[in-house]
XYZ file of C-alpha atoms in Angstrom:
532
model
C 72.770 105.491 41.547
C 69.591 103.890 42.673
C 69.723 100.112 42.806
C 67.350 98.080 40.656
C 65.695 95.118 42.303
C 66.322 91.918 40.346
C 63.103 90.437 38.989
C 62.189 86.872 39.735
C 61.840 84.534 36.752
C 58.353 83.771 37.983
C 57.506 87.402 38.460
C 57.444 89.076 35.052
C 57.284 92.819 35.267
C 57.948 92.766 38.979
C 54.229 93.074 39.564
C 53.905 90.308 42.088
C 55.032 91.778 45.396
C 53.564 92.509 48.762
C 51.602 95.337 47.283
C 50.177 93.249 44.435
C 49.137 90.037 46.140
C 45.841 89.936 44.283
C 47.719 89.459 40.999
C 49.488 86.307 42.130
C 48.621 83.050 40.390
C 49.204 79.787 42.142
C 48.447 76.373 40.688
C 46.953 74.129 43.325
C 45.964 70.531 42.832
C 42.201 70.062 43.209
C 42.814 67.414 45.864
C 45.548 69.343 47.656
C 45.118 70.277 51.297
C 48.059 72.668 51.093
C 47.510 75.984 52.887
C 48.461 79.309 51.318
C 51.838 80.539 52.413
C 52.096 83.576 54.628
C 52.992 86.773 52.908
C 56.753 87.026 53.039
C 57.123 89.811 50.585
C 58.535 87.416 47.974
C 56.916 86.051 44.819
C 54.063 83.611 45.347
C 54.565 82.226 41.828
C 56.313 78.871 41.491
C 59.474 78.429 39.438
C 59.077 76.874 35.981
C 60.169 73.399 37.041
C 57.138 73.272 39.338
C 54.840 73.045 36.316
C 56.450 69.884 35.005
C 54.089 67.865 37.178
C 50.975 69.757 36.158
C 48.644 67.840 33.831
C 47.205 69.913 31.006
C 43.842 68.807 29.573
C 43.917 69.292 25.813
C 40.787 69.834 23.767
C 40.895 67.705 20.602
C 39.950 69.584 17.460
C 38.612 67.488 14.542
C 40.750 67.611 11.437
C 39.230 69.704 8.663
C 40.349 69.033 5.114
C 39.926 70.765 1.781
C 40.732 68.566 -1.206
C 43.642 66.226 -1.675
C 46.423 66.595 -4.261
C 46.175 64.033 -7.038
C 49.008 61.483 -7.081
C 51.370 61.334 -10.051
C 49.429 58.391 -11.455
C 46.444 60.685 -12.128
C 46.094 63.636 -14.507
C 43.603 66.327 -13.519
C 40.867 66.703 -16.119
C 41.005 70.522 -15.942
C 44.804 70.729 -16.258
C 46.444 71.736 -19.542
C 47.496 68.146 -20.131
C 44.054 66.879 -19.185
C 42.417 69.246 -21.674
C 44.705 68.081 -24.487
C 43.899 64.447 -23.685
C 40.188 65.316 -23.775
C 40.510 66.970 -27.213
C 42.351 63.982 -28.635
C 39.884 61.523 -27.097
C 36.985 63.455 -28.655
C 38.493 62.937 -32.105
C 38.682 59.195 -31.430
C 34.898 59.062 -30.728
C 35.558 57.350 -27.386
C 33.909 60.176 -25.438
C 30.319 59.410 -26.492
C 29.420 58.336 -22.950
C 30.867 61.507 -21.439
C 28.249 64.123 -22.219
C 25.194 62.491 -20.659
C 27.195 61.619 -17.550
C 28.747 65.086 -17.320
C 25.271 66.627 -17.524
C 24.354 64.703 -14.345
C 27.729 64.881 -12.570
C 27.105 65.463 -8.876
C 28.876 65.539 -5.525
C 27.863 62.717 -3.210
C 25.709 63.898 -0.297
C 27.459 61.744 2.300
C 31.060 60.492 2.653
C 29.897 56.889 2.106
C 27.507 57.694 -0.764
C 29.933 57.181 -3.667
C 27.985 54.134 -4.854
C 24.596 55.827 -4.574
C 25.817 59.064 -6.195
C 27.307 57.112 -9.091
C 24.073 55.188 -9.569
C 22.006 58.399 -9.420
C 24.234 59.912 -12.115
C 23.649 56.906 -14.347
C 19.886 56.694 -13.738
C 19.328 60.377 -14.484
C 21.718 60.269 -17.454
C 19.697 57.394 -18.932
C 16.478 59.313 -18.177
C 14.954 56.522 -16.094
C 11.621 57.498 -14.552
C 11.835 56.731 -10.806
C 8.059 56.628 -10.474
C 8.396 58.681 -7.292
C 8.289 62.384 -6.613
C 11.551 63.982 -5.516
C 10.336 67.481 -4.621
C 7.353 69.534 -5.679
C 5.848 67.963 -8.797
C 9.196 66.648 -10.057
C 10.112 63.000 -10.409
C 13.878 62.748 -10.228
C 16.433 60.363 -8.775
C 18.198 61.339 -5.564
C 20.447 59.244 -3.330
C 17.907 59.041 -0.509
C 15.402 57.400 -2.889
C 17.586 54.347 -3.550
C 16.275 52.147 -0.747
C 15.027 49.069 -2.586
C 17.777 46.666 -1.585
C 19.301 48.396 1.405
C 18.086 51.155 3.748
C 19.834 54.445 3.013
C 20.607 54.898 6.718
C 22.820 51.816 6.571
C 24.466 53.090 3.393
C 25.168 56.391 5.131
C 27.006 54.512 7.887
C 28.882 51.845 5.947
C 28.510 52.254 2.186
C 27.582 49.425 -0.168
C 29.290 46.368 -1.593
C 29.718 45.320 -5.212
C 26.730 42.947 -5.037
C 24.556 45.532 -3.304
C 25.286 48.081 -6.031
C 24.266 45.555 -8.676
C 21.081 44.770 -6.745
C 20.180 48.462 -6.419
C 20.708 48.980 -10.138
C 18.491 46.005 -10.975
C 15.754 47.181 -8.629
C 15.781 50.616 -10.253
C 14.987 49.482 -13.770
C 18.478 48.796 -15.103
C 19.852 45.613 -16.589
C 23.281 44.741 -15.250
C 26.236 42.562 -16.171
C 28.720 42.376 -13.275
C 32.326 41.217 -13.693
C 34.542 40.329 -10.738
C 38.242 41.030 -11.324
C 40.710 38.546 -9.842
C 44.180 37.296 -10.701
C 42.816 35.168 -13.548
C 40.894 38.033 -15.190
C 42.028 39.271 -18.597
C 42.947 42.939 -18.867
C 42.314 42.986 -22.619
C 38.714 41.870 -22.049
C 38.220 44.905 -19.834
C 39.988 47.174 -22.340
C 37.796 45.941 -25.201
C 34.646 46.538 -23.151
C 35.818 50.072 -22.288
C 36.416 50.767 -25.982
C 32.950 49.447 -26.823
C 31.015 51.279 -24.115
C 32.737 54.650 -24.526
C 31.402 54.696 -28.099
C 27.811 54.545 -26.792
C 25.390 56.896 -25.064
C 22.880 54.372 -23.722
C 25.068 52.081 -21.644
C 27.662 52.809 -18.981
C 30.448 51.090 -17.089
C 30.771 51.430 -13.302
C 34.014 50.474 -11.564
C 34.449 49.418 -7.949
C 38.121 49.846 -7.100
C 40.672 50.549 -4.384
C 41.969 54.108 -4.174
C 45.132 52.892 -2.454
C 46.313 51.142 -5.616
C 46.003 54.445 -7.493
C 48.108 56.186 -4.854
C 45.090 58.050 -3.478
C 44.065 58.195 0.170
C 41.212 56.049 1.407
C 40.278 52.718 -0.111
C 37.001 51.455 -1.609
C 35.269 53.628 -4.187
C 32.686 53.579 -6.992
C 32.939 55.758 -10.104
C 31.761 55.641 -13.738
C 34.101 55.306 -16.711
C 33.371 58.541 -18.580
C 35.741 58.439 -21.533
C 38.787 56.735 -23.036
C 41.926 57.809 -24.913
C 42.902 54.754 -27.020
C 46.438 55.886 -27.933
C 47.452 56.807 -24.378
C 45.304 54.012 -22.867
C 43.816 56.439 -20.327
C 40.373 56.286 -18.709
C 38.437 59.343 -17.502
C 37.001 59.032 -13.989
C 34.237 61.406 -12.865
C 34.838 61.140 -9.124
C 31.673 61.950 -7.145
C 33.820 62.790 -4.088
C 34.565 66.188 -5.626
C 35.351 67.597 -2.190
C 38.383 65.292 -2.247
C 39.581 64.742 -5.823
C 38.664 66.416 -9.121
C 37.814 64.390 -12.263
C 40.988 62.784 -13.566
C 42.554 60.536 -16.170
C 44.209 57.303 -15.015
C 45.981 54.474 -16.869
C 43.582 51.670 -17.727
C 46.079 49.050 -16.519
C 46.276 50.714 -13.110
C 42.480 50.890 -12.832
C 42.294 47.194 -13.698
C 44.825 46.359 -10.971
C 42.891 48.454 -8.439
C 39.788 46.311 -9.015
C 41.660 43.174 -7.944
C 41.999 44.481 -4.390
C 39.877 42.537 -1.914
C 36.907 44.130 -0.196
C 37.702 43.675 3.499
C 34.048 43.248 4.481
C 33.277 40.470 1.979
C 36.684 38.953 1.265
C 35.899 39.199 -2.458
C 37.655 41.188 -5.192
C 36.019 44.248 -6.658
C 35.153 44.667 -10.311
C 33.088 46.485 -12.923
C 29.403 46.497 -13.822
C 27.889 47.217 -17.215
C 24.462 48.889 -16.919
C 21.763 49.831 -19.425
C 17.989 50.524 -19.314
C 15.852 47.453 -18.767
C 13.303 46.813 -21.485
C 9.629 47.172 -20.597
C 10.391 47.907 -16.959
C 7.922 50.287 -15.335
C 7.902 52.026 -11.981
C 5.968 50.392 -9.149
C 2.672 52.134 -8.416
C 1.472 50.594 -5.171
C 3.328 47.526 -3.930
C 6.972 47.176 -2.992
C 9.347 44.697 -1.416
C 9.521 45.190 2.341
C 12.645 46.686 3.864
C 13.271 43.511 5.858
C 14.131 41.703 2.610
C 16.907 44.191 1.801
C 20.333 42.741 1.084
C 21.763 44.357 4.206
C 18.976 43.694 6.653
C 19.719 42.906 10.272
C 21.440 39.475 10.441
C 18.627 38.029 12.565
C 16.020 39.308 10.105
C 18.034 37.935 7.180
C 18.137 34.557 8.874
C 14.337 34.578 9.213
C 13.959 35.555 5.559
C 16.334 32.834 4.406
C 14.421 30.275 6.438
C 11.182 31.523 4.896
C 12.586 31.346 1.355
C 13.928 27.853 1.933
C 10.618 26.597 3.342
C 8.626 28.295 0.579
C 10.813 26.636 -2.064
C 10.204 23.266 -0.437
C 6.462 23.911 -0.450
C 6.525 24.746 -4.159
C 8.278 21.426 -4.773
C 5.581 19.448 -2.959
C 3.041 17.460 -5.011
C -0.263 19.190 -5.537
C -3.529 17.589 -4.498
C -5.554 16.001 -7.276
C -7.656 18.646 -8.988
C -10.524 18.720 -11.378
C -10.988 21.356 -14.084
C -11.490 24.782 -12.532
C -10.612 23.482 -9.077
C -8.746 26.003 -6.909
C -7.799 23.619 -4.121
C -4.137 24.479 -4.679
C -4.975 27.964 -3.337
C -6.104 26.375 -0.074
C -2.936 24.268 0.021
C -0.832 27.371 -0.640
C -2.495 29.438 2.075
C -2.046 26.744 4.697
C 1.585 26.419 3.649
C 2.089 30.187 3.921
C 0.575 30.159 7.398
C 3.046 27.514 8.520
C 5.947 29.366 6.931
C 5.000 32.711 8.415
C 5.597 31.158 11.822
C 9.287 31.043 10.875
C 9.355 34.837 10.639
C 9.667 37.255 13.519
C 6.769 39.541 14.254
C 6.375 42.076 11.465
C 9.238 40.688 9.424
C 7.496 41.387 6.163
C 8.172 40.309 2.596
C 5.800 42.687 0.805
C 4.553 46.139 1.700
C 3.252 49.221 -0.110
C 4.858 52.436 -1.250
C 5.520 54.910 1.551
C 3.465 57.529 -0.215
C 2.068 58.396 -3.601
C 2.394 62.129 -4.003
C 0.143 63.231 -6.834
C -0.150 66.937 -6.177
C -2.959 68.258 -8.375
C -2.805 65.063 -10.421
C -5.936 63.073 -9.764
C -5.025 60.715 -12.610
C -2.431 59.052 -10.353
C -5.120 58.121 -7.884
C -7.164 56.687 -10.730
C -4.162 54.598 -11.790
C -3.836 53.022 -8.336
C -7.571 52.415 -8.112
C -7.541 50.858 -11.562
C -4.657 48.597 -10.608
C -6.597 47.291 -7.593
C -9.723 46.909 -9.712
C -7.796 44.816 -12.248
C -6.391 42.682 -9.447
C -9.824 42.149 -7.886
C -11.218 40.909 -11.209
C -8.786 38.019 -11.512
C -9.956 34.494 -10.747
C -6.949 34.029 -8.484
C -7.949 36.981 -6.285
C -11.515 35.705 -5.977
C -10.319 32.235 -4.972
C -7.833 33.648 -2.477
C -10.551 35.846 -0.937
C -12.824 32.855 -0.411
C -10.080 30.807 1.244
C -8.858 33.704 3.409
C -12.337 34.074 4.897
C -12.154 30.444 6.020
C -8.956 30.927 8.007
C -9.243 31.097 11.827
C -8.211 34.396 13.464
C -4.909 32.996 14.741
C -3.913 31.912 11.238
C -4.890 35.305 9.833
C -2.712 37.084 12.375
C 0.169 34.749 11.617
C -0.187 35.247 7.864
C -0.056 39.006 8.296
C 3.561 38.630 9.457
C 4.479 38.378 5.772
C 2.623 41.441 4.510
C 2.333 45.005 5.778
C -0.024 47.734 4.764
C 1.701 51.094 4.756
C -0.048 52.411 7.843
C 1.048 49.355 9.840
C 4.683 49.382 8.784
C 5.604 53.038 8.448
C 4.445 56.346 9.799
C 2.942 58.514 7.088
C 3.451 62.203 7.604
C 0.899 64.681 6.349
C -0.574 68.052 7.057
C 1.322 71.334 7.291
C 5.000 70.834 6.536
C 4.541 67.134 5.804
C 4.090 65.072 2.681
C 0.656 65.261 1.154
C -0.706 61.786 0.643
C -3.707 62.076 -1.599
C -3.785 58.484 -2.787
C -3.999 56.637 0.494
C -5.314 53.235 -0.533
C -4.475 51.642 2.822
C -8.124 51.270 3.918
C -8.914 49.548 0.602
C -6.126 46.989 0.810
C -6.731 43.630 2.429
C -4.789 40.442 2.990
C -6.206 38.930 -0.202
C -4.582 41.691 -2.284
C -1.178 40.895 -0.831
C -1.481 37.113 -1.164
C -2.652 37.417 -4.770
C 0.082 39.836 -5.838
C 2.634 37.630 -4.061
C 1.499 34.570 -6.036
C 1.473 36.561 -9.278
C 4.944 38.018 -8.836
C 6.885 35.157 -7.315
C 9.791 34.174 -9.651
C 8.870 30.514 -10.094
C 11.572 28.143 -11.274
C 11.333 27.305 -14.963
C 12.500 23.798 -14.086
C 9.543 23.139 -11.771
C 8.390 19.549 -12.134
C 4.944 18.830 -13.483
C 2.453 18.050 -10.739
C 4.188 20.180 -8.122
C 2.547 23.163 -6.475
C 5.085 25.528 -8.039
C 4.368 24.208 -11.520
C 0.607 24.597 -11.075
C 0.848 28.105 -9.575
C 3.184 29.237 -12.333
C 0.846 27.921 -15.022
C -2.136 29.565 -13.326
C -0.300 32.884 -13.008
C 0.711 32.892 -16.662
C -2.815 31.985 -17.761
C -4.350 34.737 -15.641
C -1.897 37.342 -16.914
C -2.647 36.441 -20.519
C -6.280 37.396 -19.875
C -5.530 40.817 -18.431
C -6.664 43.621 -20.685
C -5.221 46.491 -18.639
C -1.547 47.365 -18.422
C -1.191 48.704 -14.883
C -1.389 45.329 -13.165
C 0.814 43.664 -15.777
C 3.503 46.309 -15.339
C 3.282 46.047 -11.550
C 3.652 42.259 -11.714
C 6.596 42.395 -14.133
C 8.577 44.959 -12.127
C 7.901 43.415 -8.729
C 8.746 39.946 -10.040
C 12.035 41.270 -11.396
C 12.968 42.763 -8.029
C 11.911 39.664 -6.107
C 14.023 37.495 -8.375
C 17.081 39.631 -7.724
C 16.611 39.844 -3.955
C 15.660 36.215 -3.384
C 18.659 35.163 -5.438
C 20.864 37.341 -3.264
C 19.494 35.898 -0.017
C 19.772 32.353 -1.367
C 23.490 32.641 -2.132
C 24.889 35.201 0.305
C 24.918 34.245 4.006
C 23.943 36.954 6.489
C 26.956 38.860 7.698
C 27.951 41.462 10.200
C 29.455 44.446 8.454
C 32.067 44.864 11.162
C 32.778 48.404 10.090
C 31.804 50.581 13.022
C 33.516 53.948 12.990
C 36.417 54.324 15.398
C 36.421 57.212 17.842
C 38.606 60.031 16.610
C 41.073 59.621 19.458
C 41.792 56.024 18.389
C 42.864 57.057 14.914
C 46.525 57.683 14.372
C 47.261 58.917 10.859
C 45.858 61.773 8.829
C 44.580 59.350 6.242
C 42.754 57.426 8.940
C 41.215 60.624 10.285
C 40.018 61.409 6.811
C 38.606 57.939 6.381
C 36.541 58.021 9.553
C 35.491 61.639 9.804
C 35.609 63.486 6.541
C 35.663 60.849 3.852
C 33.745 57.887 5.192
C 35.025 54.376 5.585
C 38.431 54.071 3.913
C 37.913 57.028 1.612
C 34.326 56.500 0.571
C 33.162 53.256 2.051
C 34.904 50.432 3.761
C 32.795 48.069 1.717
C 32.750 49.579 -1.770
């Protein structure tokens, strides 16, 4: 019988022999100076224990997730039990708020957009006119349009806080009533409000809560209360993170407990916000609050703004120079004060600016509206007095004063032409410093407790007198809306110190658990936002 040559463990198939040298594989360290062995007719492959010292470079593959199972504390809306709860809740009339919200139910565009998506749902459900074109000829709210209080790029990176959500709602023509939930808060007060609001169609309740308390992955989240079952004491949550969890019912007591959890970025508990349409609040046509005054502006910019607000408040408290009837000397005093205050701001740290664009495709009436607004403003006695005093300012003072105000072309790049946004109402060449100063004085939220004889008292009286003479509505609406937004933002800057968010995303390799991977890569900061 012919003998069979025993195969080497490192030579599968017996292919590696003196006749098959080209098939041999030999691991060699990149820095090795080892010479190839002479052909001895034996296997050139190393035994398995040789590979113990070989370092293998692994390629990390990002975790990809599809949905999460609901914890036992939650009942899926589309489940058999969830459907029965819905039927029973309908009979109780505590689903009145559901239908308008369900008609606008959407999936958030970014992992950290739970707050913006929730607010968009509410704004469109309440049929609030954004005053801005979304696409084509259509005016419609979208998450990227909610940039009054905080730039959307920052929201995309870190989400929003409870106070920032309230500010955004106020700036977008909603009245708000926020409630912080702490250990002293009464659960029955919350339950009674839920019962009241779920009977209505024109007011909604937004909750900022911790997912962890519900047994869900992630942490901070925003969602609207969309229905209530009084007998089972269950609340319906329309979760905008539909890629993660479906709509579900949760116990009201558990939701209340989840709002007590502290927001790690602010150190404050979360809570709930009642929202409804603001009365007589119109969309801004031309002017807007500059991005630098947003509630989440760069800390250095916020510090400049706070210094400006503090100095401006002191100026308004100063005694006014003696005036005769019809004397506008307080305008001169105001301008000189503004010049001094503008020196406290960094270059181009603006307070007021103009809309990025006014898209009025085939609608010339929009252009007429903006022109009419400026015409109404130019006819006021305050504008005429401001114009006279501005002309007297030396060039250096003019340049300094322009740190507070920015025409659109100076602050932002306007895209037009093929593939860009058509801007057919470009009023930038028409605008001048006097327009900005006048609208600033008209819209500033003066203190009702201003003492008689102070500059603030006189300016407030003059503003009210001038507005009572206005026959048109465009300027009045612009003043009312801008004043409302300024009041909200200046109040925020006056009471909230500038902070560093401290919520930079960790590199994937630094994250240990699956939940952490989800938080940083597929579901934003701690589920939706570290801050929400």
